[in-house]
PDB file of C-alpha atoms and ligand atoms in Angstrom:
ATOM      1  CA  UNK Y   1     118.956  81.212 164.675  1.00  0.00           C
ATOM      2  CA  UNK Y   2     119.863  77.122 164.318  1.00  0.00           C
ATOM      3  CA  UNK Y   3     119.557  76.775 160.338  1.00  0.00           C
ATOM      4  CA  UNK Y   4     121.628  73.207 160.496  1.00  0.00           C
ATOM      5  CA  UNK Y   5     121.880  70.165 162.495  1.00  0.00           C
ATOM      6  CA  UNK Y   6     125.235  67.907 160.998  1.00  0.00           C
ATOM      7  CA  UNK Y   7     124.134  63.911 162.365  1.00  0.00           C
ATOM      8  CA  UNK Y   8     126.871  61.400 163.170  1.00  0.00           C
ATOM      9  CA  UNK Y   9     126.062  58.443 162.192  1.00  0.00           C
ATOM     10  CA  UNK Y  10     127.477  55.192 164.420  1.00  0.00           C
ATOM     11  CA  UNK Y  11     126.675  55.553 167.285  1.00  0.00           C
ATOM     12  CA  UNK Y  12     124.457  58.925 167.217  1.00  0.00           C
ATOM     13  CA  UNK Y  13     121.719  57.940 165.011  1.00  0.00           C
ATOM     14  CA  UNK Y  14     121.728  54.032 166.031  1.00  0.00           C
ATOM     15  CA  UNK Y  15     123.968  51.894 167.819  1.00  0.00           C
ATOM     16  CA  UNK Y  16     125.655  50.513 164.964  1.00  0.00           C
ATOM     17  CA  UNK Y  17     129.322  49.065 166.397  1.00  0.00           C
ATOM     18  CA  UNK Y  18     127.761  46.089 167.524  1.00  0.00           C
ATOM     19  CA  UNK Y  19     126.825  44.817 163.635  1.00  0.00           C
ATOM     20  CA  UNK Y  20     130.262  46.698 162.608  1.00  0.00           C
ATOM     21  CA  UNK Y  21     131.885  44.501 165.247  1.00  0.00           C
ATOM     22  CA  UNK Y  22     130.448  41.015 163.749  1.00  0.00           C
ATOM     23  CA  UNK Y  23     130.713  41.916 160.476  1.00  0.00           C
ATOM     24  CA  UNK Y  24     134.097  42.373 161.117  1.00  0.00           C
ATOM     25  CA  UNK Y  25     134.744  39.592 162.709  1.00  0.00           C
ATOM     26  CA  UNK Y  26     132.848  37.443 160.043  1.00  0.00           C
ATOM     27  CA  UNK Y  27     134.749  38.807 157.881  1.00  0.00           C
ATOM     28  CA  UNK Y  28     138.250  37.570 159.245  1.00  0.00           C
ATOM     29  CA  UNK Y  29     136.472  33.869 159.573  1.00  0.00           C
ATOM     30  CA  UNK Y  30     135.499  33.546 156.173  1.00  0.00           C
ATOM     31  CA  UNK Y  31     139.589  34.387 155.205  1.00  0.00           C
ATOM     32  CA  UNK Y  32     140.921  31.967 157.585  1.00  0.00           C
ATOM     33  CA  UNK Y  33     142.583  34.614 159.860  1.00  0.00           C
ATOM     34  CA  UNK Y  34     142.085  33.418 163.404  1.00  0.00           C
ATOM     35  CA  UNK Y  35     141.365  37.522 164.361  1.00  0.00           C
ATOM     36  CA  UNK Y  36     138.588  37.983 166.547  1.00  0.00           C
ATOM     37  CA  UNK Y  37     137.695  41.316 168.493  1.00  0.00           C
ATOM     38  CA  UNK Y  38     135.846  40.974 171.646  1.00  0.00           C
ATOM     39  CA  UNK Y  39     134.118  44.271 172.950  1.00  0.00           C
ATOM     40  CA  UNK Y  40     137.033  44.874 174.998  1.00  0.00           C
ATOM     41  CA  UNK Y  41     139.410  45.248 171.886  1.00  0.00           C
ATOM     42  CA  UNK Y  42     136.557  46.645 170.060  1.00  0.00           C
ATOM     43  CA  UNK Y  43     136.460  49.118 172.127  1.00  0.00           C
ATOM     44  CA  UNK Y  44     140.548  50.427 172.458  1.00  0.00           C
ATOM     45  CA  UNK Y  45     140.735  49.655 168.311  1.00  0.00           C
ATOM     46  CA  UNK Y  46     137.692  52.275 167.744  1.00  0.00           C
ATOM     47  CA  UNK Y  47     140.065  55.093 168.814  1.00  0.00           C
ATOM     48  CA  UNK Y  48     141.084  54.380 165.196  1.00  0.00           C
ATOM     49  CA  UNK Y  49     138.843  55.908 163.121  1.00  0.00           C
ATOM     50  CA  UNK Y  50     137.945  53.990 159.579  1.00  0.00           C
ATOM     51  CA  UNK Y  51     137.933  50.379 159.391  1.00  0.00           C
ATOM     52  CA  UNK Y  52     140.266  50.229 156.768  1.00  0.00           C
ATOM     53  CA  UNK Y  53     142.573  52.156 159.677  1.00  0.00           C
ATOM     54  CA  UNK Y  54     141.087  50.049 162.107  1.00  0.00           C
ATOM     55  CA  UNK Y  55     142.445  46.514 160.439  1.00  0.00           C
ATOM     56  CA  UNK Y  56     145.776  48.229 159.973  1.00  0.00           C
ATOM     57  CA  UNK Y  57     146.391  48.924 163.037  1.00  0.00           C
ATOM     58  CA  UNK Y  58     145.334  45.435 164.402  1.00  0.00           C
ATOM     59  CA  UNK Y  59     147.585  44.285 162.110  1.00  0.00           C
ATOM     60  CA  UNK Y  60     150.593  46.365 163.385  1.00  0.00           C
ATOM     61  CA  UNK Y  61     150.380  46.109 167.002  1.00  0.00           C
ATOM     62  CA  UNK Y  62     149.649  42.623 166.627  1.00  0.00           C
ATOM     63  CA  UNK Y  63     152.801  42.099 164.561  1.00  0.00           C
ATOM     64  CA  UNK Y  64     149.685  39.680 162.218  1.00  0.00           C
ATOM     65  CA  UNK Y  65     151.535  38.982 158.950  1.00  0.00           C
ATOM     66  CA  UNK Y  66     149.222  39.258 155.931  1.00  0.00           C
ATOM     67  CA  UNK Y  67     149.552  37.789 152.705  1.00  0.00           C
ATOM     68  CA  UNK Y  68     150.206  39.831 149.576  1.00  0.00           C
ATOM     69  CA  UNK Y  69     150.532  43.697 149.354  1.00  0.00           C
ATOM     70  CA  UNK Y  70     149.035  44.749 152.918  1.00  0.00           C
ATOM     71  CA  UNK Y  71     147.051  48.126 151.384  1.00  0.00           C
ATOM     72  CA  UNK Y  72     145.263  45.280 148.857  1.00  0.00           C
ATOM     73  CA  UNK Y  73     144.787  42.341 151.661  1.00  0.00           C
ATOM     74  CA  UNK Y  74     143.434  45.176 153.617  1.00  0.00           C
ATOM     75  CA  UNK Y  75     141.179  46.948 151.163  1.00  0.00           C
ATOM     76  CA  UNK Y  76     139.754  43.525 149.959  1.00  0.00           C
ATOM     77  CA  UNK Y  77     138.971  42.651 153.738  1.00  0.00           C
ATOM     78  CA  UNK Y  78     137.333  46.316 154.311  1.00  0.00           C
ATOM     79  CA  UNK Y  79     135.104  45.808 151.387  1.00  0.00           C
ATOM     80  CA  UNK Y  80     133.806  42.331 152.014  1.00  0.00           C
ATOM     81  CA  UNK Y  81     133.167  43.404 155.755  1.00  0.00           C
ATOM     82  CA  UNK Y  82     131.257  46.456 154.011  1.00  0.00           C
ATOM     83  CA  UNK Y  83     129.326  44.276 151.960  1.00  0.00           C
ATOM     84  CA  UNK Y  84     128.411  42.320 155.006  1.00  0.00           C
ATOM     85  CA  UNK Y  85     127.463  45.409 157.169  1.00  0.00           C
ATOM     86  CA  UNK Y  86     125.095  46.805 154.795  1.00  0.00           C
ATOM     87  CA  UNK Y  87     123.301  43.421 154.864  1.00  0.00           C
ATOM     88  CA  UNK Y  88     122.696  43.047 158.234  1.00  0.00           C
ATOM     89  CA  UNK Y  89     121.183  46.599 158.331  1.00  0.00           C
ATOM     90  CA  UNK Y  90     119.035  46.591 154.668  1.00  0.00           C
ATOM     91  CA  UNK Y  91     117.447  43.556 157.372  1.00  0.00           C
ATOM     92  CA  UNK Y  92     116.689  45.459 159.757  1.00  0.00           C
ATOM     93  CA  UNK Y  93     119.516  44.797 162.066  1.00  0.00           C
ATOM     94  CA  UNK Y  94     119.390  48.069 164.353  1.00  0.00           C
ATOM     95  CA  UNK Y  95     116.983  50.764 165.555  1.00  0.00           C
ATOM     96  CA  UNK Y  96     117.633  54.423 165.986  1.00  0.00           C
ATOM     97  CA  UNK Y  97     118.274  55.511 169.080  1.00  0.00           C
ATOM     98  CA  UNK Y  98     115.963  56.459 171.553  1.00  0.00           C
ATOM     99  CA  UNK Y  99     114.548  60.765 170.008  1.00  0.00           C
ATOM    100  CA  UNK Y 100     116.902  60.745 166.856  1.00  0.00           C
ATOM    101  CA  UNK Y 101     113.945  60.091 164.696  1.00  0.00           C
ATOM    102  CA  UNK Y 102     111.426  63.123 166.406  1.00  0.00           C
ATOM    103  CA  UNK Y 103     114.313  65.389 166.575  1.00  0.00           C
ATOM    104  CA  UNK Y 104     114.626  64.625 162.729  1.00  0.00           C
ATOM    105  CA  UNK Y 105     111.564  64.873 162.009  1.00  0.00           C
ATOM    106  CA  UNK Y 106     110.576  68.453 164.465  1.00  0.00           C
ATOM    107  CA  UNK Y 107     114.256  69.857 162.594  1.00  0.00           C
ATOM    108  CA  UNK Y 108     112.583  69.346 159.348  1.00  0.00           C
ATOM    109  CA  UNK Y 109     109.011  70.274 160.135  1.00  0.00           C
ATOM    110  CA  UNK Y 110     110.276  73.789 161.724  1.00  0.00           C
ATOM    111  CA  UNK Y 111     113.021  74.201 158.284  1.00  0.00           C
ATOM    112  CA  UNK Y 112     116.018  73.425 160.409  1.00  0.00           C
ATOM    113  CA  UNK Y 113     118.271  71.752 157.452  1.00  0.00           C
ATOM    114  CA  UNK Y 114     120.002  68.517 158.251  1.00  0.00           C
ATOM    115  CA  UNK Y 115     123.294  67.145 156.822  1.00  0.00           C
ATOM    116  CA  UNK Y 116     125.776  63.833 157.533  1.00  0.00           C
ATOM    117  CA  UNK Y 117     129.537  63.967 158.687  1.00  0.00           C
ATOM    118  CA  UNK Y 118     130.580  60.884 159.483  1.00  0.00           C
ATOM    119  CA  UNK Y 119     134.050  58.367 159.107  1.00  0.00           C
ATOM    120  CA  UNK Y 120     131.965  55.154 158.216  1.00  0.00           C
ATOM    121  CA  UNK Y 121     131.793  54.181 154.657  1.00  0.00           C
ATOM    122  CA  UNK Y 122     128.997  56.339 152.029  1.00  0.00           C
ATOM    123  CA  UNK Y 123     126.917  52.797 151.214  1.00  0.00           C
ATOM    124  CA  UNK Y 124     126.863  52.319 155.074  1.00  0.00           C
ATOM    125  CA  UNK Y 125     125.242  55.594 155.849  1.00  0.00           C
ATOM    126  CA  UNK Y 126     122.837  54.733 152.602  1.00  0.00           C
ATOM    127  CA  UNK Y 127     121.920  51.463 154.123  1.00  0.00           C
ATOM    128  CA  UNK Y 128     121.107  52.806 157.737  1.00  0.00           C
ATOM    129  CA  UNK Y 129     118.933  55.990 156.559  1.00  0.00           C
ATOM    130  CA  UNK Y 130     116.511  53.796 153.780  1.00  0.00           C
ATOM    131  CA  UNK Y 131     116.465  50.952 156.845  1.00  0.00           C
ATOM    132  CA  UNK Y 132     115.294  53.709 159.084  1.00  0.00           C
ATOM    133  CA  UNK Y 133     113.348  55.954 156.632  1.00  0.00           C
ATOM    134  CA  UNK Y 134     112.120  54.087 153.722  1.00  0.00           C
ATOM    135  CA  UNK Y 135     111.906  56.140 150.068  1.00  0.00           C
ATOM    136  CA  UNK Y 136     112.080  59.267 152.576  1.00  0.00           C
ATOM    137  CA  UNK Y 137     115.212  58.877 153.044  1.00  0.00           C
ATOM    138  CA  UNK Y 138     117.104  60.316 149.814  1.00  0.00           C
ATOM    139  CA  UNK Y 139     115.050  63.721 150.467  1.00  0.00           C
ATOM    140  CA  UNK Y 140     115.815  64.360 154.073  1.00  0.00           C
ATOM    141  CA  UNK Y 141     119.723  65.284 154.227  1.00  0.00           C
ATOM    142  CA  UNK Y 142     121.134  67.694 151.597  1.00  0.00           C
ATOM    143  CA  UNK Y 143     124.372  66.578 152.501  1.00  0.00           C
ATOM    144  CA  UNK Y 144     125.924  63.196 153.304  1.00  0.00           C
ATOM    145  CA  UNK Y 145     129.904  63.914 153.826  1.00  0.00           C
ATOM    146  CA  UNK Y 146     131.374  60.348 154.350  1.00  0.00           C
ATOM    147  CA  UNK Y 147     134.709  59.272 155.493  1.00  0.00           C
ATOM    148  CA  UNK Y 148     135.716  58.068 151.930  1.00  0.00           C
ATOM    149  CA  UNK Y 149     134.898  61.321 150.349  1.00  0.00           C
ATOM    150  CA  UNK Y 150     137.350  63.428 152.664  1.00  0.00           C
ATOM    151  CA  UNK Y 151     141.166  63.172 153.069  1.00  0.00           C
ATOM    152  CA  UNK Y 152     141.256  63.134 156.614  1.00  0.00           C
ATOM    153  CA  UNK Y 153     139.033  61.388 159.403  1.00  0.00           C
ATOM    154  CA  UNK Y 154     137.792  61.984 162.624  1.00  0.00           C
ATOM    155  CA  UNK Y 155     139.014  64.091 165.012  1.00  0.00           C
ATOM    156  CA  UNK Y 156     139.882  65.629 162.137  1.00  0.00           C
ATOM    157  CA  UNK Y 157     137.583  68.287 160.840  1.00  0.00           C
ATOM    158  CA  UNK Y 158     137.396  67.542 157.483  1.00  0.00           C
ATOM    159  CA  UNK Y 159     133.764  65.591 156.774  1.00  0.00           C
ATOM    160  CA  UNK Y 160     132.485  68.745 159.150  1.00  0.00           C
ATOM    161  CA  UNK Y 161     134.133  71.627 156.974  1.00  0.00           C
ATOM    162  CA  UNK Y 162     132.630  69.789 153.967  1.00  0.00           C
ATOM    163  CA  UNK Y 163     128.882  69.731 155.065  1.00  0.00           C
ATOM    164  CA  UNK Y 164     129.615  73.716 156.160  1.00  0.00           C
ATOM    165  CA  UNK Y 165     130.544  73.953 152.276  1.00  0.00           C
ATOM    166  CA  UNK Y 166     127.862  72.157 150.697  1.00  0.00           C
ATOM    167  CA  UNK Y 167     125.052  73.594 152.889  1.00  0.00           C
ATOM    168  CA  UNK Y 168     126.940  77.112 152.706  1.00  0.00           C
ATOM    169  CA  UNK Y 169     126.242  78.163 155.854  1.00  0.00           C
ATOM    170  CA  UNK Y 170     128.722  79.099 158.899  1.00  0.00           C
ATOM    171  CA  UNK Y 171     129.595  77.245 161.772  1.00  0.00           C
ATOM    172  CA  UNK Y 172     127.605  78.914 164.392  1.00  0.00           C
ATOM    173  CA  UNK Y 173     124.468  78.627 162.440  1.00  0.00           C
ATOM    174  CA  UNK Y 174     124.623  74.812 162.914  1.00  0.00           C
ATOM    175  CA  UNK Y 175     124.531  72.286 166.012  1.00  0.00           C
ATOM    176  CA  UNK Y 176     126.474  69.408 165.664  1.00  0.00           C
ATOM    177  CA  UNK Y 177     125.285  65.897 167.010  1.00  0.00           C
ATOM    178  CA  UNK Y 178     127.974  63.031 168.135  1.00  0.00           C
ATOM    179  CA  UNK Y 179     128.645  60.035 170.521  1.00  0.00           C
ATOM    180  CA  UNK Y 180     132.465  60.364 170.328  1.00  0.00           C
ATOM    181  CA  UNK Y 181     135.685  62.500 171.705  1.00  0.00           C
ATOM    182  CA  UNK Y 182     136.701  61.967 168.134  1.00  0.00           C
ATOM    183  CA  UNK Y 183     133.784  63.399 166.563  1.00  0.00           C
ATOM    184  CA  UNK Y 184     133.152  66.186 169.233  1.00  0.00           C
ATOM    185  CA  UNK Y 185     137.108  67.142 168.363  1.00  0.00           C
ATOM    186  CA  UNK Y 186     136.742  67.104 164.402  1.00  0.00           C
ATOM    187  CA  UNK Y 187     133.191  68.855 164.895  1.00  0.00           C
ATOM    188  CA  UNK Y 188     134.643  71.447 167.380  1.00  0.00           C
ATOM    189  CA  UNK Y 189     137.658  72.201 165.180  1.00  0.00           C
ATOM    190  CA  UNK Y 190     135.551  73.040 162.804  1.00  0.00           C
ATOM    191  CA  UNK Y 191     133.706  75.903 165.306  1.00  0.00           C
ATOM    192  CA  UNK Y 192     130.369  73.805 165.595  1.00  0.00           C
ATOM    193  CA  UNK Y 193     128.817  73.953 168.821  1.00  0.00           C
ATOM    194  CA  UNK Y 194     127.788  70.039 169.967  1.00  0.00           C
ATOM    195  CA  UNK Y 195     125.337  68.264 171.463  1.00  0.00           C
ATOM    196  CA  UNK Y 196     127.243  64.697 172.851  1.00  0.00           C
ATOM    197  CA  UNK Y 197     124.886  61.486 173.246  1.00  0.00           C
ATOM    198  CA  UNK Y 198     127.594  58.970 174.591  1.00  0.00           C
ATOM    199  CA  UNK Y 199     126.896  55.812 173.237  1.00  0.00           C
ATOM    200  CA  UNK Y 200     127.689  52.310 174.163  1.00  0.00           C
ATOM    201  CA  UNK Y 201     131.398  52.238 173.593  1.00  0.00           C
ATOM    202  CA  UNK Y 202     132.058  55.949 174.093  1.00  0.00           C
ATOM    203  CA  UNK Y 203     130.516  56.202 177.819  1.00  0.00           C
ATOM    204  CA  UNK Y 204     133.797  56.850 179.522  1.00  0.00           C
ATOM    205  CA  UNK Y 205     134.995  59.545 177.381  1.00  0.00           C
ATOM    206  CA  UNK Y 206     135.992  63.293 177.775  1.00  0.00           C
ATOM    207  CA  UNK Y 207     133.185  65.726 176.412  1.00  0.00           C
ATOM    208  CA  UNK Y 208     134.482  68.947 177.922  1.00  0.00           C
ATOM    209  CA  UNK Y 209     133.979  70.910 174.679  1.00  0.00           C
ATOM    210  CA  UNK Y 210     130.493  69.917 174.387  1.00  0.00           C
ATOM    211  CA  UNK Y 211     127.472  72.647 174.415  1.00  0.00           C
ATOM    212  CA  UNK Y 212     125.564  69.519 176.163  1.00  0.00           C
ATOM    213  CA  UNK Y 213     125.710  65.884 177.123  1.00  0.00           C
ATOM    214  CA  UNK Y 214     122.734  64.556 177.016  1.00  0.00           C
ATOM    215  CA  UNK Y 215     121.652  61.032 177.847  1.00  0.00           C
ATOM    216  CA  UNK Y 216     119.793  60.722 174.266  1.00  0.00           C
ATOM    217  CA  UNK Y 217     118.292  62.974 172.011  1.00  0.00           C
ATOM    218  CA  UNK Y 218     114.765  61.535 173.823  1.00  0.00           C
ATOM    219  CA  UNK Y 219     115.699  63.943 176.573  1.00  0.00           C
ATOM    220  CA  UNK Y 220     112.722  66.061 176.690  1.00  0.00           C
ATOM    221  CA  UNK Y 221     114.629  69.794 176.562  1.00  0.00           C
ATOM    222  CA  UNK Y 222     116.113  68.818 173.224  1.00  0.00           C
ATOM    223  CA  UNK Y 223     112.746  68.758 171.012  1.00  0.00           C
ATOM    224  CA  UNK Y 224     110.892  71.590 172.906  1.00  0.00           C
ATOM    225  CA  UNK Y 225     114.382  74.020 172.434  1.00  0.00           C
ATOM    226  CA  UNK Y 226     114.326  73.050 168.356  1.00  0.00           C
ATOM    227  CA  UNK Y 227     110.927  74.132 168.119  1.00  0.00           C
ATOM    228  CA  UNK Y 228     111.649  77.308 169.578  1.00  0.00           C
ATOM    229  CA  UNK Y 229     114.789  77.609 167.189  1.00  0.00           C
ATOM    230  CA  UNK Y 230     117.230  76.232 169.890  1.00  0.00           C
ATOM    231  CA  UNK Y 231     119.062  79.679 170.641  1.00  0.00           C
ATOM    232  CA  UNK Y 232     118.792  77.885 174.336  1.00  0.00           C
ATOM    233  CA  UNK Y 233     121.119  75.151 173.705  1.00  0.00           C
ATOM    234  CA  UNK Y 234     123.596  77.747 172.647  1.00  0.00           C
ATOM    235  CA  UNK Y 235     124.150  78.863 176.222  1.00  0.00           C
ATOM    236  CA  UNK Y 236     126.928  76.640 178.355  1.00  0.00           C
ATOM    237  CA  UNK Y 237     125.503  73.569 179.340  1.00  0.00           C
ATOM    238  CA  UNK Y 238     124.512  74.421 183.332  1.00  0.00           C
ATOM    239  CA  UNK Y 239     125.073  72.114 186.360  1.00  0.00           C
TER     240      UNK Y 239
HETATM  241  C1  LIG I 324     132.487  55.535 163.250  1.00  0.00           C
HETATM  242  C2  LIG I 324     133.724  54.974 162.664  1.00  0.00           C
HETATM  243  C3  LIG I 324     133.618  54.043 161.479  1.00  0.00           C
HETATM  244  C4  LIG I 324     132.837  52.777 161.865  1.00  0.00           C
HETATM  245  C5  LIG I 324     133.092  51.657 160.875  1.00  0.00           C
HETATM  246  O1  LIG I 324     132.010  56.471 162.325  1.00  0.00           O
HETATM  247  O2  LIG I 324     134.817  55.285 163.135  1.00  0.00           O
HETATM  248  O3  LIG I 324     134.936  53.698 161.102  1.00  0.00           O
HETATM  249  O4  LIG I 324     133.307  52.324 163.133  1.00  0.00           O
HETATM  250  O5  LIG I 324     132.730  52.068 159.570  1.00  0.00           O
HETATM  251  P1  LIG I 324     131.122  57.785 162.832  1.00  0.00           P
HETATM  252  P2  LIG I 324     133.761  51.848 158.342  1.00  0.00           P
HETATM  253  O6  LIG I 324     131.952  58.998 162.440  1.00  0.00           O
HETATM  254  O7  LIG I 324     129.826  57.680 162.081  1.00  0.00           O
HETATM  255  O8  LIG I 324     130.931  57.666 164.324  1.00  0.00           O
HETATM  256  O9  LIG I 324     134.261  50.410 158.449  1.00  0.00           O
HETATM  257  O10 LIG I 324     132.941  52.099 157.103  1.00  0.00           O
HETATM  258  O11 LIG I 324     134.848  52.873 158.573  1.00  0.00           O
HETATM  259 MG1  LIG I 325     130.015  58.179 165.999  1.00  0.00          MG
END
């Protein structure tokens, strides 16, 4: 019986590279770097997961040279792109995607528990779910497991084994939801059967270790099976 869904969060619940991406890249404007990522470098650089990574490696294979101690420079530039982020989204700046709010809202109705894994930044997730769901927001996951509370990112399991822990339940008991190879490997390491939604920048990936790719979580089989307690969505994915 499904006790747990675990949510992504960029890219699953809303498409949130896009305001990542400018905030970003007003970010290296307002320090005078002439760094600016397109979608096309967006999209190679988010094989890196964290944007503290993420800068880092720009930096690297770009040969940049940064002023000062490089962990400080890029810490300083991480936190003033945070600030800007969670901005842009307290005003509004994105919707959930197209069933993530129903599916929320029929897990909860029907006692399914929900929980967070996700790489992005604790405030960021904050910002997004009181955007999205007011004063609900603070009662509606028991568990946010960020990227800055784990040692490890995505693809590895760690944010996944920690919302296992603090909801104490077992892997099978839960469905994970994602929009990324990275995220379907950390959540799969961790033995949680997935549901994929491919997002915007994650399209042309592998899923092969998905229970199901589905176009969105509007797709009309994914509310009906969490009323009935989902035990269908546990079978392989057919066709
Ligand atoms: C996606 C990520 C994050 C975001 C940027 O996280 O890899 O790094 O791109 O957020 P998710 P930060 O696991 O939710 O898909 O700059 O806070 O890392
Ligand atoms: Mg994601």
């Amino acid at each position: 019986m499904l006790k747990a869904l675990i949510f992504d969060v960029d890219g699953t619940l809303a498409e949130t590279e896009e305001l990542h991406r400018f905030a970003f890249n007003r970010t290296f404007a307002e320090h005078g770097l002439d760094w600016s990522w397109d979608r096309d470098v967006y999209r190679a650089l988010l094989d890196v997961s964290g944007g503290k990574e993420r800068i880092r490696h720009y930096v690297e294979t770009r040969g940049a040279s940064i002023p000062g101690e490089p962990g400080h420079f890029v810490g300083g530039l991480h936190a003033r792109k945070t600030a800007i982020y969670t901005e842009l989204i307290a005003d509004g700046g994105v919707e959930l995607r197209p069933g993530v709010r129903q599916v929320i809202e029929t897990a909860a109705a029907n006692g399914v528990r929900l929980a967070i894994a996700t790489t992005t930044s604790r405030s960021n997730v904050c910002a997004l779910l009181h955007s999205a769901f007011g004063n609900d927001a603070d009662g509606l996951f028991e568990a946010i497991c960020a990227g800055d509370c784990v040692p490890a990112k995505k693809p590895a399991p760690d944010v996944y084994v920690e919302a296992l822990r603090r909801l104490s339940l077992s892997a099978e008991d839960c469905l994970a939801i994602e929009d990324s190879r990275n995220g379907l490997l950390a959540a799969h390491a961790a033995g949680i059967p997935t549901i994929v939604t491919p997002g915007i920048y994650t399209d042309d990936q592998d899923f092969a270790e998905a229970l199901a790719v589905l176009p969105d979580l509007g797709d009309p089989r994914v509310a009906a099976l969490l009323a009935a307690g989902a035990e269908d969505l546990r079978r392989p994915a057919r066709g």
